XYZ file of C-alpha atoms in Angstrom:
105
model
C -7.955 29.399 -18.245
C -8.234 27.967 -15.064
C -5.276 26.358 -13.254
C -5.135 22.954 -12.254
C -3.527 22.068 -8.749
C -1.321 19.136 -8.407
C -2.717 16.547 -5.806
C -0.081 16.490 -2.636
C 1.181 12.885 -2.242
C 2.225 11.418 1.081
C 5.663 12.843 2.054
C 7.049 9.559 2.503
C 6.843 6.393 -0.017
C 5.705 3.281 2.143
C 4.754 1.223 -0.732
C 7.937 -1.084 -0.674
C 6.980 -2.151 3.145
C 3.388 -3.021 2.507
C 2.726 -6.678 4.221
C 6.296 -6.251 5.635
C 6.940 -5.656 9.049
C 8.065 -2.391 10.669
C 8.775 -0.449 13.856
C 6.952 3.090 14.302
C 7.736 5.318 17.567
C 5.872 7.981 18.637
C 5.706 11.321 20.219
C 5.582 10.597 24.393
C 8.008 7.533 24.164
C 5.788 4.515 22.776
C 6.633 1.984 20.683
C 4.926 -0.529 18.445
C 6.047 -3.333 15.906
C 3.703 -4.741 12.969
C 2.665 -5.744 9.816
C 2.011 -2.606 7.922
C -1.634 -3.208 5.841
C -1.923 0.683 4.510
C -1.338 4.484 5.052
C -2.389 7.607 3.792
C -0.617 11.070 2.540
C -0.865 12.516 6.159
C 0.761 9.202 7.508
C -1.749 7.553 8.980
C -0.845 4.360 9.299
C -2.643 1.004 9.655
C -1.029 -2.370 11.333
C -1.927 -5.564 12.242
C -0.853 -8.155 14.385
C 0.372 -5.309 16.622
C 2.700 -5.429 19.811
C 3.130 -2.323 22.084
C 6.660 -2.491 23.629
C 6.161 -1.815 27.200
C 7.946 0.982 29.149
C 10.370 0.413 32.241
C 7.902 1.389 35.602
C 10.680 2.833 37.154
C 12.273 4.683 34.000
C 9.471 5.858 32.096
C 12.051 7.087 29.397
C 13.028 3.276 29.097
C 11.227 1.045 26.652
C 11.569 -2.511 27.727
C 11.160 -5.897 25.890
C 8.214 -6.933 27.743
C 5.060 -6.496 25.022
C 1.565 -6.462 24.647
C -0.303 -7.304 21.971
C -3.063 -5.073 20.127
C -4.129 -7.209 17.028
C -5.308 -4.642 14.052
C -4.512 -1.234 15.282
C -4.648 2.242 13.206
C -1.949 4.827 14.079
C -2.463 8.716 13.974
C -0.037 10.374 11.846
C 0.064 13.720 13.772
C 2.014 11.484 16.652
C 4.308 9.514 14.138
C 7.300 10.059 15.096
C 9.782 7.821 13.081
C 9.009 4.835 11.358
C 11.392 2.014 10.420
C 11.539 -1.649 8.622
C 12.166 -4.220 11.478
C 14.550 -6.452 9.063
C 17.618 -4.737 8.338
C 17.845 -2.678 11.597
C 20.038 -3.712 14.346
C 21.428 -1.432 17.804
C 24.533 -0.665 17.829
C 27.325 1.199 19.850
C 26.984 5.420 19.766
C 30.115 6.044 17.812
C 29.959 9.631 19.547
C 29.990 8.784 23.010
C 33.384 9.081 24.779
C 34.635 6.904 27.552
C 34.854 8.554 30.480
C 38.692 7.904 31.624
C 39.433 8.909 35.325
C 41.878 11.702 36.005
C 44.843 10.913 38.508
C 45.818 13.960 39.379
């Protein structure tokens, strides 16, 4: 008898954020924010109303809050890097960095 395979499904569940809106950073530093319309099992993902967070022209390393905006855009999954619901998240303090306290010697 031959064996069936089992289809491979996405390795992350994105249904809960359909027509929600997330954050998705990629490999090399850019950021986006938008409505999330679809994706596929190799996490290609598809957005609209799009805005690409600009970075700092002096710090490329820096993303700023100055944006541009895209409209419908579809994303590549090999350069997904993270990808995160917008409501929900806020920045906070790095509970592992230490204050640097001057020695008086």
């Amino acid at each position: 008898m031959a064996q069936r395979k089992q289809k491979k499904g996405s390795i992350i569940d994105l249904n809960s954020y359909i027509d929600k809106a997330i954050r998705v950073k990629f490999t090399g530093g850019r950021e986006v924010v938008g409505i999330l319309k679809g994706y596929d099992q190799l996490v290609n993902v598809v957005l609209d109303d799009t805005e690409e967070y600009l970075r700092d022209p002096i710090d490329p390393y820096k993303v700023t809050n100055k944006t541009r905006s895209l409209g419908l855009t579809v994303l590549r999954g090999t350069s997904v890097l993270l990808i995160s619901p917008v409501d929900g998240t806020k920045e906070i303090a790095n509970p592992f960095a230490q204050e640097q306290k001057q020695v008086i010697s």
